[in-house]
Short mmCIF file of C-alpha atoms in Angstrom, two decimals:
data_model
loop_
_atom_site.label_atom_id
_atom_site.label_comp_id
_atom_site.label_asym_id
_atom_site.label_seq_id
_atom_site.Cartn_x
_atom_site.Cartn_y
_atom_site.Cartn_z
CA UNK A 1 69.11 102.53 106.35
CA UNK A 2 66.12 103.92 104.63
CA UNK A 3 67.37 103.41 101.40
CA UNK A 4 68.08 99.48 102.06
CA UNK A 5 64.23 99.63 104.16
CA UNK A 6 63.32 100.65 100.56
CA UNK A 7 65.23 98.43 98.56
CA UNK A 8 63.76 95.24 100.81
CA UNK A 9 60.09 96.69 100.99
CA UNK A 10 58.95 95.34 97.72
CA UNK A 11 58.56 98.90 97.39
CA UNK A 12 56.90 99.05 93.60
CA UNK A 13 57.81 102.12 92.28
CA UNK A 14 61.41 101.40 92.94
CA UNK A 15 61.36 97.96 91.43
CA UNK A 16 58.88 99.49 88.62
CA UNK A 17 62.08 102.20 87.61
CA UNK A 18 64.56 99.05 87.85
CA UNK A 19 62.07 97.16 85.67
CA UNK A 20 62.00 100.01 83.00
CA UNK A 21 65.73 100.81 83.13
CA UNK A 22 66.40 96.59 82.50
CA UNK A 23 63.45 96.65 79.47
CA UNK A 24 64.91 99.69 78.10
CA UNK A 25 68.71 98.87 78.06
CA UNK A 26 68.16 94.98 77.68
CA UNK A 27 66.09 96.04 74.17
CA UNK A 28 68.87 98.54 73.18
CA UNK A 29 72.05 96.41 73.23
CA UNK A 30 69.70 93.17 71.81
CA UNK A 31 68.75 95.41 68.63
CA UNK A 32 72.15 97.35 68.22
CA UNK A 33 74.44 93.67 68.91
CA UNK A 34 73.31 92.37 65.27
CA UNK A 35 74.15 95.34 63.65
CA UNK A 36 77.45 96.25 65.13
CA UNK A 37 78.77 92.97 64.94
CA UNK A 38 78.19 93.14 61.58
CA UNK A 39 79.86 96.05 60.72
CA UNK A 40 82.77 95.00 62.90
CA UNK A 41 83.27 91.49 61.59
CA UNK A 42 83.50 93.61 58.14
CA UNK A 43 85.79 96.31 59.11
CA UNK A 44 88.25 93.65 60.76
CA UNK A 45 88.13 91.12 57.70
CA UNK A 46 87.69 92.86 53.91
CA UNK A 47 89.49 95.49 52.60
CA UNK A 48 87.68 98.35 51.37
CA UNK A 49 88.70 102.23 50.75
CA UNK A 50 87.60 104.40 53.79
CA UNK A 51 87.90 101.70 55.97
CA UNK A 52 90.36 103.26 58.33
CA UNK A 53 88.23 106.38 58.31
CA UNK A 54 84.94 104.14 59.47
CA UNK A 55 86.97 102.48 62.19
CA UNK A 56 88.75 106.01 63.45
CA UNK A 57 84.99 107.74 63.36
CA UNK A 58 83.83 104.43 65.84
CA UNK A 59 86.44 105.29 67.84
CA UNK A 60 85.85 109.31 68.25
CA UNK A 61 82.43 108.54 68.97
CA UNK A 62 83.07 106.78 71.77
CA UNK A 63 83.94 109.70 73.69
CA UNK A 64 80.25 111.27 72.00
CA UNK A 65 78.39 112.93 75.26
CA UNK A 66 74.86 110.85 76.29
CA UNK A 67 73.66 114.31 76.40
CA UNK A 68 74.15 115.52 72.94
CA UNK A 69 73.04 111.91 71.83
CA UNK A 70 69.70 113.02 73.22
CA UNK A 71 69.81 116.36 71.91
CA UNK A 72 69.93 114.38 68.44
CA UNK A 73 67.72 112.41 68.79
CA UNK A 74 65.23 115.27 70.43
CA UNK A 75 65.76 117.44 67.22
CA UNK A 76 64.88 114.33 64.88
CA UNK A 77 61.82 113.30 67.14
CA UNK A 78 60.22 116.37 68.46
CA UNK A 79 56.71 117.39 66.65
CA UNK A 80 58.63 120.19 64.18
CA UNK A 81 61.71 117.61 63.34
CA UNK A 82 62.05 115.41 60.35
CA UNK A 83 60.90 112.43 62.52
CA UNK A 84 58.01 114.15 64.34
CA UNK A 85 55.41 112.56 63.11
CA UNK A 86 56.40 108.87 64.12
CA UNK A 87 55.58 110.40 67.50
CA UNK A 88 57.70 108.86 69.90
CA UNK A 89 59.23 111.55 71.60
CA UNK A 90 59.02 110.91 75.23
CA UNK A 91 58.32 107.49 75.17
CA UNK A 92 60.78 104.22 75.59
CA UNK A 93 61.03 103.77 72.23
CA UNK A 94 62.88 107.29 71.90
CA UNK A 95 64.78 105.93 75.00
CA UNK A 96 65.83 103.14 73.58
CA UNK A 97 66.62 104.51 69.82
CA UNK A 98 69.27 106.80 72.06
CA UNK A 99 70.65 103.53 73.76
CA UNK A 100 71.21 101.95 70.44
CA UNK A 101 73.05 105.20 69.37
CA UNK A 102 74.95 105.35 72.28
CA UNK A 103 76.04 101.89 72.46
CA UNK A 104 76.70 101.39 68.54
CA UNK A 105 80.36 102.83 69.19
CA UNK A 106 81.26 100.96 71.89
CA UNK A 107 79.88 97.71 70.73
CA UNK A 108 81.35 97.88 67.20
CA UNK A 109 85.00 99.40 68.44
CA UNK A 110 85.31 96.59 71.07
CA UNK A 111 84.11 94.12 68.83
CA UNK A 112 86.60 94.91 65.94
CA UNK A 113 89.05 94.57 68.61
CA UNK A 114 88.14 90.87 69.36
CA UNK A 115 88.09 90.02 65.58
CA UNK A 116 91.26 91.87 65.17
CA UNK A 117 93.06 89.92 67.77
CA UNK A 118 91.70 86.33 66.56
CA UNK A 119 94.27 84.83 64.15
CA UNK A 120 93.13 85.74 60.59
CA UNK A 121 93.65 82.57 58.67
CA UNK A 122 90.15 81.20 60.98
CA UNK A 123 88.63 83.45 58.55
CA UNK A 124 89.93 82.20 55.58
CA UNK A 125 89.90 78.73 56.88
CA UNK A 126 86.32 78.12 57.37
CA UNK A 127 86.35 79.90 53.56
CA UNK A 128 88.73 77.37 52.54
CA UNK A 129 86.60 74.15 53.84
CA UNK A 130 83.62 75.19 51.39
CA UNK A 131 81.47 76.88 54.37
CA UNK A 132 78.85 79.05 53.67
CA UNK A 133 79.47 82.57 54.26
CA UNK A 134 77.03 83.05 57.28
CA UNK A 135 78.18 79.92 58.91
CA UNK A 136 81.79 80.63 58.47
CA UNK A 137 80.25 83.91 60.34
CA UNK A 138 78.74 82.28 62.71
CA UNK A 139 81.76 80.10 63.76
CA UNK A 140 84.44 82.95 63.73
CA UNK A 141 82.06 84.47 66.36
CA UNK A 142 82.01 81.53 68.22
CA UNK A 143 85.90 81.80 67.68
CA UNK A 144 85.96 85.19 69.29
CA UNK A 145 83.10 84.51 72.04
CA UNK A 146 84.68 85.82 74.99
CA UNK A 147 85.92 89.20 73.52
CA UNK A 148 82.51 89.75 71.83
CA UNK A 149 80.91 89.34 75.58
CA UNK A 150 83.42 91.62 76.66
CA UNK A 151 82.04 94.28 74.05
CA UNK A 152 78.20 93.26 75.69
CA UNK A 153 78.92 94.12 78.90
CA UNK A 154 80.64 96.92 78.41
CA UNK A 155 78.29 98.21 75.83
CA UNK A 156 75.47 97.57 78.64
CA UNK A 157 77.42 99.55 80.91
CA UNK A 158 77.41 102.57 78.86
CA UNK A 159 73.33 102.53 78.51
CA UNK A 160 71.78 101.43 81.71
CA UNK A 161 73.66 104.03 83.94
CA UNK A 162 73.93 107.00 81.34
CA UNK A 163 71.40 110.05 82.43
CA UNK A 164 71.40 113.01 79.31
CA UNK A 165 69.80 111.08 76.79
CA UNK A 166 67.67 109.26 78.80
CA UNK A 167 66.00 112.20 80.65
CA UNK A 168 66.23 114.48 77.26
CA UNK A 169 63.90 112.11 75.27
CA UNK A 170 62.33 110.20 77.99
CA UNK A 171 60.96 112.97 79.86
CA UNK A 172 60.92 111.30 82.87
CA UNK A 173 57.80 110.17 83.06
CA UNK A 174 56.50 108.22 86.59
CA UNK A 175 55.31 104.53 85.60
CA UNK A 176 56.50 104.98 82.23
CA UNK A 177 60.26 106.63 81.17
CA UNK A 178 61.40 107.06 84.53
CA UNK A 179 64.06 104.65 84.55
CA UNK A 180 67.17 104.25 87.57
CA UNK A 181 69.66 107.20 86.17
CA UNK A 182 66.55 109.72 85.42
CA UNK A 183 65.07 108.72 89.20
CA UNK A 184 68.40 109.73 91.17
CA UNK A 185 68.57 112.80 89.53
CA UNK A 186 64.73 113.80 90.02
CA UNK A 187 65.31 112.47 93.63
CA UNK A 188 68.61 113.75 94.55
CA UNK A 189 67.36 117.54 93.22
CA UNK A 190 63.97 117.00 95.13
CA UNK A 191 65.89 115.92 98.36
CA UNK A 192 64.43 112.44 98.57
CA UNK A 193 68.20 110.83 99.35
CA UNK A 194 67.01 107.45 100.72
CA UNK A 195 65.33 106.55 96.96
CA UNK A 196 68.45 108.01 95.45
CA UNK A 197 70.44 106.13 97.32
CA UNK A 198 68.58 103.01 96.88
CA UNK A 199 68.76 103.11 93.24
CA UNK A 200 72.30 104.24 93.68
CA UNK A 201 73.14 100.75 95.36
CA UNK A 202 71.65 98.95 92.59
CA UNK A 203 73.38 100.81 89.96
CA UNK A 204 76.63 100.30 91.73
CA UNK A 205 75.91 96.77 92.32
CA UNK A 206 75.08 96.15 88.77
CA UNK A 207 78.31 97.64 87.84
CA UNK A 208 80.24 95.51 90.19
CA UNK A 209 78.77 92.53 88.67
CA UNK A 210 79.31 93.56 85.18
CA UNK A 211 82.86 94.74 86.02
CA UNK A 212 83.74 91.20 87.30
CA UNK A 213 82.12 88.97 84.29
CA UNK A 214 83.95 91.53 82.33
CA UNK A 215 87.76 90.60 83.74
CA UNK A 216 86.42 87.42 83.52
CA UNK A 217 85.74 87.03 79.97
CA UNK A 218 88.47 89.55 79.26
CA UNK A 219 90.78 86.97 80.69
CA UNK A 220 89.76 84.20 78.91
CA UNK A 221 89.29 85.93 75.53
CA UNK A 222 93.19 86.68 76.32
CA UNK A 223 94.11 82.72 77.78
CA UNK A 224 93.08 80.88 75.11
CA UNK A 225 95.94 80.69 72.43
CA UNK B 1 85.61 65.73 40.28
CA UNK B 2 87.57 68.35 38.15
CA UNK B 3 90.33 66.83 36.15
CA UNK B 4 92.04 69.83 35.24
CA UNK B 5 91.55 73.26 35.65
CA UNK B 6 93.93 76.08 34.20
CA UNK B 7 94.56 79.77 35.35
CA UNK B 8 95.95 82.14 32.88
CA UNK B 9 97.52 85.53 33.15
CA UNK B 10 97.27 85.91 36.65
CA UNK B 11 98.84 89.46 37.67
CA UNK B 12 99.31 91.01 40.70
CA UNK B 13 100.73 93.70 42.38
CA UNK B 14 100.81 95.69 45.61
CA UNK B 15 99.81 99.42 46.50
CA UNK B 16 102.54 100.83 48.79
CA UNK B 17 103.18 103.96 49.82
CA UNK B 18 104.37 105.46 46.89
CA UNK B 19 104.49 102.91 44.08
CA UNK B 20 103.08 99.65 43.02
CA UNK B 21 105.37 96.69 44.00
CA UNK B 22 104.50 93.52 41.54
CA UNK B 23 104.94 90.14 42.80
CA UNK B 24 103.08 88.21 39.77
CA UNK B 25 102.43 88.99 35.96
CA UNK B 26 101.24 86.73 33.84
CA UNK B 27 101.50 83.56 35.09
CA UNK B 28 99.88 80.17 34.14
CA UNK B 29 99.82 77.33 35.76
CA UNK B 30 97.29 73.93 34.94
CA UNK B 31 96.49 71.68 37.97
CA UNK B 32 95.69 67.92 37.08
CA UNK B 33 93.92 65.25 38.86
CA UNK B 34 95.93 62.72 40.65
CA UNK B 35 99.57 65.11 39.58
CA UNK B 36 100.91 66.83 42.63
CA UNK B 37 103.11 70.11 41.48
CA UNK B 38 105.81 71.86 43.09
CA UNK B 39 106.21 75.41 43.71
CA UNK B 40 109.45 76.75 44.88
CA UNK B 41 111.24 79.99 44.88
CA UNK B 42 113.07 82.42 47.40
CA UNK B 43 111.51 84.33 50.06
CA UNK B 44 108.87 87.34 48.74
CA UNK B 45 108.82 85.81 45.36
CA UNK B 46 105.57 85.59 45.85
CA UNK B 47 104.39 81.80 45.99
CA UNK B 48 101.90 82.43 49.08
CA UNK B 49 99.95 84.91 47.16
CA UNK B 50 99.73 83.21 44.02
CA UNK B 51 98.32 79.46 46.17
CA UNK B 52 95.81 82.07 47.92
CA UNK B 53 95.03 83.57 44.11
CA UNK B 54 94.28 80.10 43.21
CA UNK B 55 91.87 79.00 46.19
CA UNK B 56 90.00 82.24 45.85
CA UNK B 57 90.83 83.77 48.94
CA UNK B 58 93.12 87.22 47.21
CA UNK B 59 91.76 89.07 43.82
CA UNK B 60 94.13 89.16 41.71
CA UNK B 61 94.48 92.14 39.32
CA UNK B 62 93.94 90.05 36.52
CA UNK B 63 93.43 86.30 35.82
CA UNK B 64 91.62 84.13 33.93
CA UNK B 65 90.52 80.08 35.36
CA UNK B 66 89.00 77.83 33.10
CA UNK B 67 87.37 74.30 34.60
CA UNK B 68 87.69 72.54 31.72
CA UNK B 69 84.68 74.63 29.27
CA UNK B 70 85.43 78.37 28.62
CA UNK B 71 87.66 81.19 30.55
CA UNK B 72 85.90 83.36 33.10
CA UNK B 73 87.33 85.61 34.66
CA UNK B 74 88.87 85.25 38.41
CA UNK B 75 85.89 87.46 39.86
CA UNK B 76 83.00 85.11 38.10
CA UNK B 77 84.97 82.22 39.20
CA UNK B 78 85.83 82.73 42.85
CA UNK B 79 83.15 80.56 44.43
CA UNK B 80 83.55 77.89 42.22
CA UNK B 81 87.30 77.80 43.30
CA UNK B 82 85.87 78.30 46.57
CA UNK B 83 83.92 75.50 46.93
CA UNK B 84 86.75 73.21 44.52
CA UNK B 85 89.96 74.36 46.06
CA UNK B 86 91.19 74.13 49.51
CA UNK B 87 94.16 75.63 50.80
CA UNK B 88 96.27 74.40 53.72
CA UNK B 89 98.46 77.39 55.59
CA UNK B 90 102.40 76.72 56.56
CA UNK B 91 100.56 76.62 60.27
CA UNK B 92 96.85 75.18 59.91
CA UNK B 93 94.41 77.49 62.27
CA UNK B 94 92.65 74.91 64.69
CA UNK B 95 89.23 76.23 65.43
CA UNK B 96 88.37 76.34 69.45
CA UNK B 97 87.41 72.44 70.98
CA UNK B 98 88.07 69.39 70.26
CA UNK B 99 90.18 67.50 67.32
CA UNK B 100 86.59 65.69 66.44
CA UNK B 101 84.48 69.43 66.30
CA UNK B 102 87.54 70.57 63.92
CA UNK B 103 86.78 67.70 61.31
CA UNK B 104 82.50 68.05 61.79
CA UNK B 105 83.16 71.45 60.59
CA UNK B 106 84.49 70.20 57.14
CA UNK B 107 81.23 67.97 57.00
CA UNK B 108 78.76 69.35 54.52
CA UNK B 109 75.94 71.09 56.66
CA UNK B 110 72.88 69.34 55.22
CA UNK B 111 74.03 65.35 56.45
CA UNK B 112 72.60 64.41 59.65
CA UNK B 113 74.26 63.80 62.99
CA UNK B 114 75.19 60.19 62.57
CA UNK B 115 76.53 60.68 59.04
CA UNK B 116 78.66 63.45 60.09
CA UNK B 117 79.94 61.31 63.35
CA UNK B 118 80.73 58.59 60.93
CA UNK B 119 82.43 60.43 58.16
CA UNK B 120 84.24 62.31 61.20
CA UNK B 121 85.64 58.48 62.55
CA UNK B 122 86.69 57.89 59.31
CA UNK B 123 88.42 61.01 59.10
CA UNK B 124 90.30 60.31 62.45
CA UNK B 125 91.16 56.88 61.38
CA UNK B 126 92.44 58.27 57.83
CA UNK B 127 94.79 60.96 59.90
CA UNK B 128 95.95 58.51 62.14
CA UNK B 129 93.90 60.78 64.56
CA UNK B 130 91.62 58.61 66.54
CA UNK B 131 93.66 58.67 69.74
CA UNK B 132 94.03 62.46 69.63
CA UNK B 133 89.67 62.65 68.57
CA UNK B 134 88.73 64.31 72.25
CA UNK B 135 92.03 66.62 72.76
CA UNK B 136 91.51 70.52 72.02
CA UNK B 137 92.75 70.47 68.47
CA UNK B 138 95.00 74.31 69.55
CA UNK B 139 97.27 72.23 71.91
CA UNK B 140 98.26 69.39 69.68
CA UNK B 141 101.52 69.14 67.94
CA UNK B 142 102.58 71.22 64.25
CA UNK B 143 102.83 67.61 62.72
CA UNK B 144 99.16 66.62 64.39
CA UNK B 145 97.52 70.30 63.27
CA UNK B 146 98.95 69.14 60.16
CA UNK B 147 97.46 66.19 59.80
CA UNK B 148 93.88 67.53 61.13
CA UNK B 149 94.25 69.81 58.24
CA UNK B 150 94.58 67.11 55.94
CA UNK B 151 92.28 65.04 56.91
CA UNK B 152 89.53 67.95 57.21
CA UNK B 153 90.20 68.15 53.30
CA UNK B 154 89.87 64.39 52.74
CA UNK B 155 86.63 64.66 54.52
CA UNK B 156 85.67 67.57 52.36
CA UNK B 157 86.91 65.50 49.40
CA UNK B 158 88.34 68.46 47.68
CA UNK B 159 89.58 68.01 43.97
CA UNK B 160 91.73 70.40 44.54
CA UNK B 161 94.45 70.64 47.22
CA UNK B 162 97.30 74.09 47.40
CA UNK B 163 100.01 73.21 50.27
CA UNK B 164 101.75 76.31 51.63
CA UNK B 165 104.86 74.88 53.69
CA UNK B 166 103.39 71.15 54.86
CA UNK B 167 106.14 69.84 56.42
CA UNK B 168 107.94 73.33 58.12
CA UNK B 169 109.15 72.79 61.29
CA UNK B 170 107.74 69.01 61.39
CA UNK B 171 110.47 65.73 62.71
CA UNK B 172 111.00 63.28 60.17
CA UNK B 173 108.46 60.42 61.58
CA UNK B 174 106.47 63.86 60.97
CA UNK B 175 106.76 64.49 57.62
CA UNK B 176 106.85 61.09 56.55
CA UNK B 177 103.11 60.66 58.01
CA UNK B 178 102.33 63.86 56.41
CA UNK B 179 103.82 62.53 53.04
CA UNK B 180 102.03 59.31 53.70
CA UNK B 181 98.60 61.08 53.18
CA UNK B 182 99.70 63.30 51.05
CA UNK B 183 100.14 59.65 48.35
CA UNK B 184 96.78 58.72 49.33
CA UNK B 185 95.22 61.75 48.25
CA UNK B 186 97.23 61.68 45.07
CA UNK B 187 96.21 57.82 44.36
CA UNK B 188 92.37 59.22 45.04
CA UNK B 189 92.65 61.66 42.19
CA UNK B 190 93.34 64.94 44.10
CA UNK B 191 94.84 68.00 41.74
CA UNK B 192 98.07 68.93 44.35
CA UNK B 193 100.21 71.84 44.57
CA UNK B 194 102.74 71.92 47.26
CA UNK B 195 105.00 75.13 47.76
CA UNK B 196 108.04 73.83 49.88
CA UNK B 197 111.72 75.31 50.40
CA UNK B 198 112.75 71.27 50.87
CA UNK B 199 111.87 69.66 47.47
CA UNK B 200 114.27 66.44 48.15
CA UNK B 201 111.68 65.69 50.55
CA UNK B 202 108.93 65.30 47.90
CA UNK B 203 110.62 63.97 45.22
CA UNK B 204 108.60 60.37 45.27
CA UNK B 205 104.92 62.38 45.19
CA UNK B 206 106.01 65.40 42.68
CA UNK B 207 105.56 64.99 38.59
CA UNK B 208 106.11 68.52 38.17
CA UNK B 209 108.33 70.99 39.62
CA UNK B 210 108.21 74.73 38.74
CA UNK B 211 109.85 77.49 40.32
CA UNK B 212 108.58 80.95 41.08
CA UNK B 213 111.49 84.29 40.16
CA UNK B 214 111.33 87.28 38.47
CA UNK B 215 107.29 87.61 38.71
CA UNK B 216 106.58 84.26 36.65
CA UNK B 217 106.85 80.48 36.77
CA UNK B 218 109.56 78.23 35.20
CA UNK B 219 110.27 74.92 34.83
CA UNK B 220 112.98 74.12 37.05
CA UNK B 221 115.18 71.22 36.91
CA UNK B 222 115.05 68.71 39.75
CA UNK B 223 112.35 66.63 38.28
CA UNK B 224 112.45 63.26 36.48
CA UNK B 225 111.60 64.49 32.74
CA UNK B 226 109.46 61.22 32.16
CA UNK B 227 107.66 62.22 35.36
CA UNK B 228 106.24 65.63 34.05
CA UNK B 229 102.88 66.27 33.23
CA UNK B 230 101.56 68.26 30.14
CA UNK B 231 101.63 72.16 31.41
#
């Protein structure tokens, strides 16, 4: 009950740690989308030596621990690493260079995936009718819309509950890297249940949400011939 | 418009697992304005790979196209096939929506709305489409893909046209519409290369028939000899 008391109270720490663990995650999978769907549209439609190998390396780092994410991107960041003097360890930027890492995999496997499924001649098609390269791009995306939202969501999912990187090169900082994952765990391990749980709900909720516009587009990516 | 363009020695072959298999070497073939060629020859001959050689869409391993001035190579030359040559597959992909969106597509991106809805009407009326303008172009018939295919190259007024398989699969009232357009894009000066399994079919729209076996192209017989066209 306390934890929903919370929830409803306009409490503003809470809804400060949901606001930083939305601006984090929501900038991560904006700047990493471009890029990976980039890489996938090229790994699904030219032919190049080592492609295979690219595509296999997306796929093993999938299964690549949040945790040693953020022990990367500690090493590179702290004051003695190569990127120590950007400063920006323990700050959302760091957080947010370890979402983009993190979600990179997911976002580029799942998107090859969608391309890979759509029927290749739409590719060579829109080539075919004397379209620019970027707007034949453009189109075969369009093409593949539902699989690509798929790869969002899912991609999202991986980021705004994962807790390693997150607290490694966040720091967990009140007001200003303490976002819903880092929170539970300072919480949970300080005995505070009700904010745990609070966040907890919202976490879960999100999840539920993102689970069902995932069979949703999942679905119609499939349905449509 | 292009009134004849020529590809020389066009080679290629495939990597496989352990050796090279070669489906083309040396071939030449000249593509006129207004002449519609034929392209026959038994299954894994090679005739798909040679009509996507020729639109630009598969490097070759060696080839030469010349536009009418000097030889370049295939590499220097691939976005001016590109942007000359279009190539229509046995089954034409439909992009997602409507018949109308499908033809807009083949509109050149810089006219305006109303030029493009106009050039698109004309399109539809040209395909015997207009009916069909509003239906999602992935759930009409093989015979009406077909002829949204066609009439997206009209509308992108291609000098060049390479047919893989037009009338596959199609009923006769079908293929005759098909055929029907095909004679309209001939009479408006269109360089045509069909590659069919059913020449009889053609035989009114073809002044050249060659035939694809043993990695090159040959004249083959079925054609009216005052018919052909200089090679």
């Amino acid at each position: 009950m306390d934890a929903l008391n919370l929830l409803f109270s306009r409490d503003v720490e809470l809804w400060e740690i949901i606001g930083i663990s939305f601006r984090v995650s929501c900038t991560a999978i904006l700047s990493a989308s471009p890029f990976a769907l980039g890489i996938a549209f090229i790994l699904a439609y030219f032919n190049f030596i080592g492609r295979r190998l690219l595509i296999s390396i997306f796929s093993t780092l999938l299964a690549f621990p949040a945790v040693v994410v953020g022990l990367v991107v500690y090493i590179l960041l702290s004051s003695q690493g190569p990127l120590g003097d950007w400063r920006l360890l323990f700050s959302q930027t760091a957080m947010i260079i370890a979402q983009i890492i993190l979600c990179l995999p997911i976002l580029i496997s799942l998107s090859h995936a969608a391309f890979q499924a759509n029927d290749h001649h739409a590719w060579e098609t829109a080539r075919t009718l004397g379209i620019p390269g970027f707007r034949a791009f453009l189109i075969i995306i369009y093409e593949v819309k539902f699989g690509l939202l798929a790869a969002f969501l899912a991609g999202f999912g991986r980021i705004i509950a994962e807790v390693g990187a997150s607290m490694m090169v966040g720091g967990n900082i009140l007001h200003y890297t303490r976002n819903i994952p880092t929170a539970i765990a300072l919480e949970t391990s300080k005995g505070n249940f009700s904010q745990g749980i609070a966040l907890g709900i919202v976490l879960l909720l999100l999840a539920f949400i993102l689970n069902i516009l995932l069979q949703y587009f999942q679905g119609r990516g499939k349905s449509s011939p | 418009m292009t009134e004849k363009i020529t590809f020389s020695r066009i080679t290629k072959s495939f990597a496989g697992s352990f050796s090279a298999t070669k489906l083309l070497s040396d071939v030449d073939i000249a593509l006129h304005g207004g002449k519609v060629i034929l392209l026959t020859g038994e299954n894994g001959t090679g005739k798909t790979t040679l009509l996507r050689i020729l639109a630009g869409l598969l490097k070759p391993d060696f080839g030469t196209v010349n536009f009418g001035a000097t030889d370049e190579h295939w590499k220097h030359a691939r976005k001016r096939l590109l942007k000359n040559v279009m190539y229509l597959h046995q089954r034409p992909y439909m992009f997602e929506g409507s018949v109308s969106r499908n033809m807009a597509l083949a509109v050149p991106g810089s006219m305006s709305r109303k030029q493009t809805r106009e050039r698109v009407n004309q399109a539809l009326e040209w395909g015997m489409l207009t009916r069909h303008a509003l239906a999602n172009a992935k759930t009409l018939s093989g015979g009406q893909q077909q002829r949204v295919a066609l009439a997206r190259a009209w509308l992108r007024q291609s000098p060049i046209m390479l047919l893989d398989e037009p009338i596959a699969n199609m009923d006769t009232q079908s293929s005759a519409r098909t055929i029907k357009l095909l004679h309209q894009l001939k009479h408006a000066n269109t360089a045509i290369l069909i590659c069919s399994h059913n020449y009889q079919i053609f035989d009114s729209l073809v002044d050249r028939h060659v035939e694809l076996a043993n990695y090159q192209l040959t004249e083959a017989q079925s054609i009216k000899a005052d018919n052909r066209v200089p090679r």
